[in-house]
Amino acid sequence: MKAIIIEGINQPLKYTDVQMPDLLSGEVLVKINAASFNHRDLWIQKGQYGGLRFPSIQGSCGSGVVEKLSDGLDSDWLGKEVVLNPSLNWGNNPHTQAKDYIILGMAQDGTFAEYVKIHSRLLHHKPVHLSAEEAAAIPLAGLTGFRVLFTRARAVKGENILVTGVGGGVALLVMQFANAAGCNVFVTSGSDEKIAKAIALGAKGGVNYKNEKWHKEIQTMSGGIDAVVDSACGDNFAKLTDIVNPAGRIAFYGATLGAFNSGVPAKIFWKQLDILGSTMGNDEDFKNMVQFVRDHKIKPVIDSVFPLEQAQQAIEKMERGEQFGKIVLKVN
Ligand SMILES: NC(=O)c1ccc[n+]([C@@H]2O[C@H](COP(=O)([O-])OP(=O)(O)OC[C@H]3O[C@@H](n4cnc5c(N)ncnc54)[C@H](OP(=O)(O)O)[C@@H]3O)[C@@H](O)[C@H]2O)c1
């Protein structure tokens, strides 16, 4: 089959022939229609990710059709259109992942291929209102966004929510989920054009984080923020503790700008703030996320669609940070 492989750190994504996967007990073979990029694909290529193994097939997100089952599996899945939960081996504790937890697309071969194998419990029916490309855009970003917004930040209707860096794949879905839940959503971005697009999609307002006083502008515009969903961290984090309301929550799932080296601890304890880390999600989070997408007819924003063989050009676009929404690969 055709696949995209990566052969080492800082090597280009290469379109080539590889062997078809062998199914183990409980696994199914899915013919991939579309796959999508996440920032982790870039971290992996740069060698800034744990558990690297080369050569391997990247890709955590995919939609497709179940083509083959291992012995004894329910034949109802055969021929069904599916989306795949990339959160492998979460384990039994809903609050945190097990020690052997891994993500589809490093260490286990992923969706940047004509076929992928996956355990049948990670299959979910593709929401019918989504195209193959749209369905491929939701798994990792949707799961991460759903858990960080609802399970961790505990966002509810009527609250003011700040989503930083709205151009990102996860951030944009967080904004759409929060809108659908009846929250008042405010955003930041490094691009005024992306802010305008977010407002057109339902955000109440936004500010460019390149303005030094962006946090004060957000505070004035919103009248106060109840919960923040962030993936940048770095020194901007201190500004979030400034603007969040007393008893507010700051939840983060990434650290694109690195460690927090500044901030006043007294702001956190005096204001009774909750600082919450979040990562991907468990099987229940994934099921609830797909149902939420179905119930609210949410359509993820697709930035661009590349053919599988142009995966390297696609990841370069992500590296330049030009995207608004998800970068998708059309596979079959
Ligand atoms: N823990 C997990 O399970 C998990 C899951 C998914 C992602 N992540 C992490 O979360 C981050 C985003 O992932 P993604 O896939 O959504 O990435 P992406 O689509 O490549 O987006 C990159 C994001 O970085 C934002 N950004 C860049 N500089 C910023 C700044 N100074 N302040 C605020 N935002 C800034 C961009 O905002 P604009 O384009 O609007 O400027 C954009 O939202 C990555 O670090 C990724 O590794 C973690």
Short mmCIF file of C-alpha atoms and ligand atoms in Angstrom, two decimals:
data_model
loop_
_atom_site.label_atom_id
_atom_site.label_comp_id
_atom_site.label_asym_id
_atom_site.label_seq_id
_atom_site.Cartn_x
_atom_site.Cartn_y
_atom_site.Cartn_z
CA MET A 1 0.00 0.00 0.00
CA LYS A 2 1.01 3.65 -0.35
CA ALA A 3 1.93 5.50 2.83
CA ILE A 4 3.82 8.46 4.19
CA ILE A 5 6.79 7.43 6.27
CA ILE A 6 9.28 9.38 8.33
CA GLU A 7 12.78 7.89 8.50
CA GLY A 8 14.41 10.11 11.14
CA ILE A 9 14.52 13.46 12.90
CA ASN A 10 14.31 16.44 10.52
CA GLN A 11 13.71 14.10 7.57
CA PRO A 12 10.96 14.94 5.05
CA LEU A 13 7.68 13.02 5.03
CA LYS A 14 8.18 10.48 2.23
CA TYR A 15 5.51 8.96 -0.04
CA THR A 16 6.38 5.31 -0.61
CA ASP A 17 5.21 1.66 -0.71
CA VAL A 18 4.96 -0.24 2.57
CA GLN A 19 3.57 -3.64 3.63
CA MET A 20 -0.11 -3.94 4.52
CA PRO A 21 -0.63 -4.17 8.31
CA ASP A 22 -1.24 -7.65 9.83
CA LEU A 23 -4.31 -7.82 12.05
CA LEU A 24 -4.01 -9.04 15.65
CA SER A 25 -6.95 -10.32 17.67
CA GLY A 26 -9.57 -7.60 18.20
CA GLU A 27 -8.24 -5.40 15.40
CA VAL A 28 -9.85 -4.21 12.17
CA LEU A 29 -8.43 -2.90 8.91
CA VAL A 30 -9.73 0.53 7.88
CA LYS A 31 -9.35 1.90 4.36
CA ILE A 32 -8.51 5.54 5.02
CA ASN A 33 -10.42 8.15 3.02
CA ALA A 34 -8.92 11.21 4.67
CA ALA A 35 -6.44 12.01 7.43
CA SER A 36 -5.47 15.24 9.17
CA PHE A 37 -2.41 16.88 10.71
CA ASN A 38 -1.87 17.85 14.31
CA HIS A 39 0.94 19.91 15.75
CA ARG A 40 2.41 16.69 17.22
CA ASP A 41 3.29 15.59 13.68
CA LEU A 42 5.58 18.61 13.50
CA TRP A 43 7.05 18.02 16.99
CA ILE A 44 7.76 14.41 15.91
CA GLN A 45 9.49 15.53 12.71
CA LYS A 46 11.64 17.94 14.71
CA GLY A 47 12.51 15.23 17.25
CA GLN A 48 10.77 17.12 20.07
CA TYR A 49 8.52 14.24 21.14
CA GLY A 50 8.91 11.22 23.42
CA GLY A 51 9.03 7.57 22.30
CA LEU A 52 10.25 8.20 18.75
CA ARG A 53 10.63 5.15 16.49
CA PHE A 54 11.83 5.25 12.87
CA PRO A 55 10.78 4.48 10.24
CA SER A 56 7.14 4.92 11.08
CA ILE A 57 3.84 6.08 9.65
CA GLN A 58 2.50 9.23 11.29
CA GLY A 59 -1.08 10.45 11.47
CA SER A 60 -3.38 10.36 14.51
CA CYS A 61 -6.59 11.36 12.77
CA GLY A 62 -8.49 9.53 10.10
CA SER A 63 -11.87 8.63 8.64
CA GLY A 64 -12.54 5.70 6.36
CA VAL A 65 -14.37 2.44 5.79
CA VAL A 66 -13.92 -0.83 7.71
CA GLU A 67 -12.62 -3.32 5.17
CA LYS A 68 -11.52 -6.40 7.14
CA LEU A 69 -12.02 -7.83 10.64
CA SER A 70 -9.90 -10.15 12.73
CA ASP A 71 -11.56 -13.46 13.61
CA GLY A 72 -14.57 -13.35 15.90
CA LEU A 73 -15.42 -9.65 15.55
CA ASP A 74 -18.94 -8.36 15.00
CA SER A 75 -19.40 -8.30 11.20
CA ASP A 76 -21.78 -5.32 11.53
CA TRP A 77 -18.74 -3.04 11.27
CA LEU A 78 -17.83 -4.32 7.77
CA GLY A 79 -18.30 -1.58 5.14
CA LYS A 80 -19.24 1.05 7.74
CA GLU A 81 -17.91 4.62 7.52
CA VAL A 82 -15.97 5.37 10.69
CA VAL A 83 -13.83 7.85 12.60
CA LEU A 84 -11.01 6.51 14.74
CA ASN A 85 -10.28 7.33 18.37
CA PRO A 86 -6.49 7.93 18.41
CA SER A 87 -6.25 7.60 22.21
CA LEU A 88 -4.90 4.04 22.53
CA ASN A 89 -4.79 2.19 25.90
CA TRP A 90 -6.20 5.02 28.05
CA GLY A 91 -6.91 2.41 30.74
CA ASN A 92 -9.53 2.18 33.49
CA ASN A 93 -9.02 5.45 35.35
CA PRO A 94 -11.14 8.17 33.69
CA HIS A 95 -9.06 10.89 35.39
CA THR A 96 -5.68 9.96 33.94
CA GLN A 97 -4.12 7.76 31.27
CA ALA A 98 -2.38 4.43 31.99
CA LYS A 99 1.42 4.00 31.87
CA ASP A 100 1.23 2.12 28.54
CA TYR A 101 -0.93 4.87 26.97
CA ILE A 102 0.07 5.73 23.40
CA ILE A 103 -1.35 7.78 20.54
CA LEU A 104 -2.10 6.50 17.06
CA GLY A 105 0.61 7.62 14.61
CA MET A 106 3.73 7.13 16.80
CA ALA A 107 4.27 4.71 18.42
CA GLN A 108 1.61 2.66 16.52
CA ASP A 109 1.56 3.22 12.73
CA GLY A 110 -1.00 5.87 11.86
CA THR A 111 -3.42 7.20 9.30
CA PHE A 112 -1.10 8.75 6.66
CA ALA A 113 -1.57 5.56 4.63
CA GLU A 114 -4.10 3.83 2.44
CA TYR A 115 -4.90 1.42 5.29
CA VAL A 116 -4.51 1.45 9.07
CA LYS A 117 -5.18 -1.23 11.67
CA ILE A 118 -6.86 -0.33 14.93
CA HIS A 119 -8.64 -2.07 17.82
CA SER A 120 -12.37 -2.36 17.14
CA ARG A 121 -13.28 -0.61 20.43
CA LEU A 122 -11.77 2.59 18.97
CA LEU A 123 -14.20 2.67 16.02
CA HIS A 124 -17.05 5.20 15.97
CA HIS A 125 -19.65 5.77 13.29
CA LYS A 126 -18.86 8.81 11.15
CA PRO A 127 -21.44 11.57 11.81
CA VAL A 128 -23.56 11.68 8.65
CA HIS A 129 -23.45 15.47 8.31
CA LEU A 130 -19.66 15.37 7.85
CA SER A 131 -17.70 14.69 4.68
CA ALA A 132 -14.75 12.27 4.90
CA GLU A 133 -12.39 15.27 5.12
CA GLU A 134 -14.42 16.96 7.88
CA ALA A 135 -14.67 13.71 9.84
CA ALA A 136 -10.89 13.25 9.58
CA ALA A 137 -10.45 16.70 11.11
CA ILE A 138 -12.14 15.95 14.43
CA PRO A 139 -10.52 13.00 16.27
CA LEU A 140 -7.45 14.27 18.14
CA ALA A 141 -8.34 17.96 18.10
CA GLY A 142 -11.98 17.30 19.00
CA LEU A 143 -11.10 14.91 21.82
CA THR A 144 -8.49 17.28 23.28
CA GLY A 145 -10.78 20.28 22.90
CA PHE A 146 -13.84 18.55 24.38
CA ARG A 147 -12.01 17.31 27.47
CA VAL A 148 -10.12 20.53 28.15
CA LEU A 149 -13.22 22.70 27.74
CA PHE A 150 -15.90 20.64 29.45
CA THR A 151 -14.25 18.01 31.68
CA ARG A 152 -11.36 20.17 32.89
CA ALA A 153 -12.35 23.86 32.50
CA ARG A 154 -16.00 22.99 33.33
CA ALA A 155 -17.36 25.56 30.88
CA VAL A 156 -21.12 26.10 31.06
CA LYS A 157 -23.72 28.15 29.23
CA GLY A 158 -23.50 31.91 29.77
CA GLU A 159 -19.86 31.95 30.89
CA ASN A 160 -17.18 34.09 29.25
CA ILE A 161 -14.53 31.79 27.77
CA LEU A 162 -11.19 32.90 26.32
CA VAL A 163 -9.64 30.65 23.66
CA THR A 164 -6.07 31.66 22.88
CA GLY A 165 -4.44 31.15 19.46
CA VAL A 166 -7.73 30.49 17.71
CA GLY A 167 -6.07 29.66 14.38
CA GLY A 168 -4.98 26.26 15.71
CA GLY A 169 -6.73 22.97 15.01
CA VAL A 170 -7.69 22.33 18.63
CA ALA A 171 -8.40 25.96 19.52
CA LEU A 172 -10.88 26.44 16.70
CA LEU A 173 -12.85 23.35 17.69
CA VAL A 174 -12.82 24.54 21.33
CA MET A 175 -14.33 27.80 20.10
CA GLN A 176 -17.02 25.95 18.11
CA PHE A 177 -17.83 23.64 21.05
CA ALA A 178 -18.06 26.58 23.48
CA ASN A 179 -20.32 28.50 21.07
CA ALA A 180 -22.56 25.45 20.73
CA ALA A 181 -22.76 25.14 24.53
CA GLY A 182 -24.01 28.75 24.80
CA CYS A 183 -20.82 30.32 26.17
CA ASN A 184 -19.64 33.82 25.20
CA VAL A 185 -16.36 33.15 23.42
CA PHE A 186 -13.46 35.59 23.12
CA VAL A 187 -10.31 34.73 21.21
CA THR A 188 -6.72 35.76 20.59
CA SER A 189 -4.61 35.17 17.51
CA GLY A 190 -1.41 36.43 15.94
CA SER A 191 -3.44 37.36 12.86
CA ASP A 192 -6.22 39.98 12.60
CA GLU A 193 -7.59 38.06 9.63
CA LYS A 194 -8.00 34.92 11.75
CA ILE A 195 -9.76 36.95 14.46
CA ALA A 196 -12.20 38.30 11.85
CA LYS A 197 -12.87 34.72 10.67
CA ALA A 198 -13.44 33.58 14.27
CA ILE A 199 -15.95 36.40 14.82
CA ALA A 200 -17.73 35.38 11.61
CA LEU A 201 -18.00 31.89 13.15
CA GLY A 202 -19.59 33.19 16.35
CA ALA A 203 -16.84 34.56 18.63
CA LYS A 204 -17.94 37.70 20.51
CA GLY A 205 -14.60 39.44 19.99
CA GLY A 206 -10.86 39.00 19.75
CA VAL A 207 -7.48 40.64 20.16
CA ASN A 208 -4.12 40.12 18.47
CA TYR A 209 -1.67 38.64 21.00
CA LYS A 210 1.14 40.59 19.37
CA ASN A 211 -0.25 43.74 21.07
CA GLU A 212 1.58 43.98 24.38
CA LYS A 213 -1.60 44.83 26.32
CA TRP A 214 -3.78 42.22 24.61
CA HIS A 215 -4.89 40.79 27.93
CA LYS A 216 -6.18 44.15 29.19
CA GLU A 217 -8.06 44.63 25.91
CA ILE A 218 -9.71 41.22 26.32
CA GLN A 219 -10.65 42.04 29.90
CA THR A 220 -12.27 45.34 28.88
CA MET A 221 -14.02 43.78 25.90
CA SER A 222 -15.44 40.82 27.83
CA GLY A 223 -16.04 42.36 31.25
CA GLY A 224 -14.06 39.46 32.75
CA ILE A 225 -13.17 35.91 31.79
CA ASP A 226 -14.54 32.89 33.68
CA ALA A 227 -12.34 30.25 32.05
CA VAL A 228 -9.39 30.19 29.66
CA VAL A 229 -8.36 27.41 27.28
CA ASP A 230 -4.74 27.84 26.26
CA SER A 231 -2.03 25.87 24.45
CA ALA A 232 0.73 28.47 24.31
CA CYS A 233 1.88 28.93 27.97
CA GLY A 234 5.28 30.70 28.04
CA ASP A 235 5.35 34.13 29.66
CA ASN A 236 1.84 34.88 28.40
CA PHE A 237 0.51 32.59 31.10
CA ALA A 238 1.03 35.26 33.78
CA LYS A 239 -1.27 37.58 31.82
CA LEU A 240 -4.02 34.96 31.97
CA THR A 241 -3.86 34.93 35.79
CA ASP A 242 -4.28 38.73 35.62
CA ILE A 243 -7.49 38.74 33.62
CA VAL A 244 -9.37 35.67 34.78
CA ASN A 245 -12.19 36.35 37.27
CA PRO A 246 -11.92 35.25 40.92
CA ALA A 247 -12.65 31.50 41.18
CA GLY A 248 -11.87 31.22 37.45
CA ARG A 249 -10.17 28.34 35.65
CA ILE A 250 -7.14 28.29 33.34
CA ALA A 251 -6.86 25.00 31.48
CA PHE A 252 -4.03 24.20 29.09
CA TYR A 253 -3.23 21.26 26.84
CA GLY A 254 -0.01 22.42 25.16
CA ALA A 255 3.01 24.66 25.61
CA THR A 256 3.86 25.99 22.16
CA LEU A 257 5.76 28.92 23.74
CA GLY A 258 7.48 26.76 26.38
CA ALA A 259 7.77 27.09 30.16
CA PHE A 260 6.16 29.81 32.27
CA ASN A 261 8.99 31.88 33.72
CA SER A 262 6.94 34.70 35.14
CA GLY A 263 3.82 35.31 37.18
CA VAL A 264 2.70 36.18 40.66
CA PRO A 265 1.66 33.15 42.75
CA ALA A 266 -0.45 35.39 44.98
CA LYS A 267 -2.74 36.11 42.01
CA ILE A 268 -3.45 32.39 41.78
CA PHE A 269 -4.14 31.75 45.46
CA TRP A 270 -5.80 35.06 46.35
CA LYS A 271 -8.18 34.77 43.41
CA GLN A 272 -8.81 31.05 44.18
CA LEU A 273 -7.92 30.08 40.62
CA ASP A 274 -7.84 26.53 39.27
CA ILE A 275 -4.86 25.80 36.99
CA LEU A 276 -5.67 22.65 35.05
CA GLY A 277 -3.63 20.45 32.74
CA SER A 278 -5.37 18.29 30.15
CA THR A 279 -4.31 15.81 27.52
CA MET A 280 -6.36 14.07 24.80
CA GLY A 281 -9.13 12.10 26.60
CA ASN A 282 -10.59 8.72 27.52
CA ASP A 283 -12.97 6.48 25.53
CA GLU A 284 -16.01 8.12 27.16
CA ASP A 285 -14.76 11.62 26.29
CA PHE A 286 -14.36 10.52 22.66
CA LYS A 287 -17.85 9.00 22.50
CA ASN A 288 -19.36 12.13 24.09
CA MET A 289 -17.38 14.40 21.74
CA VAL A 290 -18.63 12.61 18.61
CA GLN A 291 -22.19 12.73 19.95
CA PHE A 292 -21.82 16.48 20.70
CA VAL A 293 -20.59 17.06 17.13
CA ARG A 294 -23.61 15.11 15.85
CA ASP A 295 -26.15 16.82 18.13
CA HIS A 296 -24.93 20.34 17.32
CA LYS A 297 -24.17 19.60 13.65
CA ILE A 298 -20.67 21.02 14.18
CA LYS A 299 -18.53 21.22 11.04
CA PRO A 300 -14.82 21.57 11.72
CA VAL A 301 -13.08 24.27 9.72
CA ILE A 302 -10.84 22.83 7.02
CA ASP A 303 -7.95 25.08 6.09
CA SER A 304 -6.75 23.07 3.11
CA VAL A 305 -6.77 19.60 1.57
CA PHE A 306 -3.58 18.09 0.08
CA PRO A 307 -3.21 14.76 -1.76
CA LEU A 308 -1.42 12.10 0.33
CA GLU A 309 1.75 12.38 -1.72
CA GLN A 310 2.06 16.09 -0.79
CA ALA A 311 2.25 15.47 2.98
CA GLN A 312 5.59 17.27 3.23
CA GLN A 313 4.15 20.44 1.62
CA ALA A 314 1.20 20.20 4.02
CA ILE A 315 3.35 19.98 7.15
CA GLU A 316 5.46 22.92 5.94
CA LYS A 317 2.27 24.99 5.85
CA MET A 318 1.60 24.03 9.46
CA GLU A 319 5.16 24.98 10.39
CA ARG A 320 4.64 28.45 8.90
CA GLY A 321 1.51 28.78 11.10
CA GLU A 322 -0.55 29.95 8.16
CA GLN A 323 -3.53 27.70 8.73
CA PHE A 324 -6.97 28.56 10.08
CA GLY A 325 -8.39 25.19 11.03
CA LYS A 326 -7.26 21.75 10.01
CA ILE A 327 -4.87 20.68 7.28
CA VAL A 328 -6.21 17.50 5.70
CA LEU A 329 -4.78 14.77 3.46
CA LYS A 330 -7.08 13.16 0.89
CA VAL A 331 -6.03 9.51 0.82
CA ASN A 332 -8.44 7.25 -1.10
N1 LIG B 1 -1.79 17.51 25.30
C1 LIG B 1 -2.49 17.11 24.24
O1 LIG B 1 -3.16 16.11 24.26
C2 LIG B 1 -2.43 17.97 23.02
C3 LIG B 1 -3.35 17.72 21.99
C4 LIG B 1 -3.35 18.56 20.89
C5 LIG B 1 -2.42 19.59 20.80
N2 LIG B 1 -1.51 19.76 21.79
C6 LIG B 1 -0.53 20.88 21.72
O2 LIG B 1 -1.26 22.09 21.62
C7 LIG B 1 -0.61 23.00 20.74
C8 LIG B 1 -1.54 23.36 19.59
O3 LIG B 1 -1.81 22.19 18.83
P1 LIG B 1 -2.60 22.25 17.44
O4 LIG B 1 -2.50 20.91 16.81
O5 LIG B 1 -3.93 22.89 17.62
O6 LIG B 1 -1.60 23.26 16.65
P2 LIG B 1 -1.71 24.11 15.33
O7 LIG B 1 -2.96 23.78 14.58
O8 LIG B 1 -0.40 24.02 14.64
O9 LIG B 1 -1.82 25.58 15.92
C9 LIG B 1 -0.74 26.24 16.54
C10 LIG B 1 -1.32 27.19 17.51
O10 LIG B 1 -0.35 27.97 18.21
C11 LIG B 1 -0.93 29.26 18.41
N3 LIG B 1 0.06 30.21 18.84
C12 LIG B 1 1.27 30.45 18.29
N4 LIG B 1 1.87 31.44 18.98
C13 LIG B 1 1.02 31.82 19.97
C14 LIG B 1 1.06 32.81 21.02
N5 LIG B 1 2.10 33.63 21.15
N6 LIG B 1 0.00 32.91 21.86
C15 LIG B 1 -1.09 32.11 21.71
N7 LIG B 1 -1.17 31.15 20.73
C16 LIG B 1 -0.13 31.03 19.89
C17 LIG B 1 -1.57 29.53 17.07
O11 LIG B 1 -2.50 30.61 17.09
P3 LIG B 1 -2.80 31.60 15.83
O12 LIG B 1 -2.58 30.81 14.56
O13 LIG B 1 -4.21 32.01 16.01
O14 LIG B 1 -1.86 32.76 15.98
C18 LIG B 1 -2.27 28.18 16.89
O15 LIG B 1 -3.40 28.10 17.72
C19 LIG B 1 0.69 22.29 20.32
O16 LIG B 1 1.72 22.67 21.18
C20 LIG B 1 0.34 20.82 20.47
O17 LIG B 1 1.46 20.01 20.64
C21 LIG B 1 -1.51 18.98 22.90
#
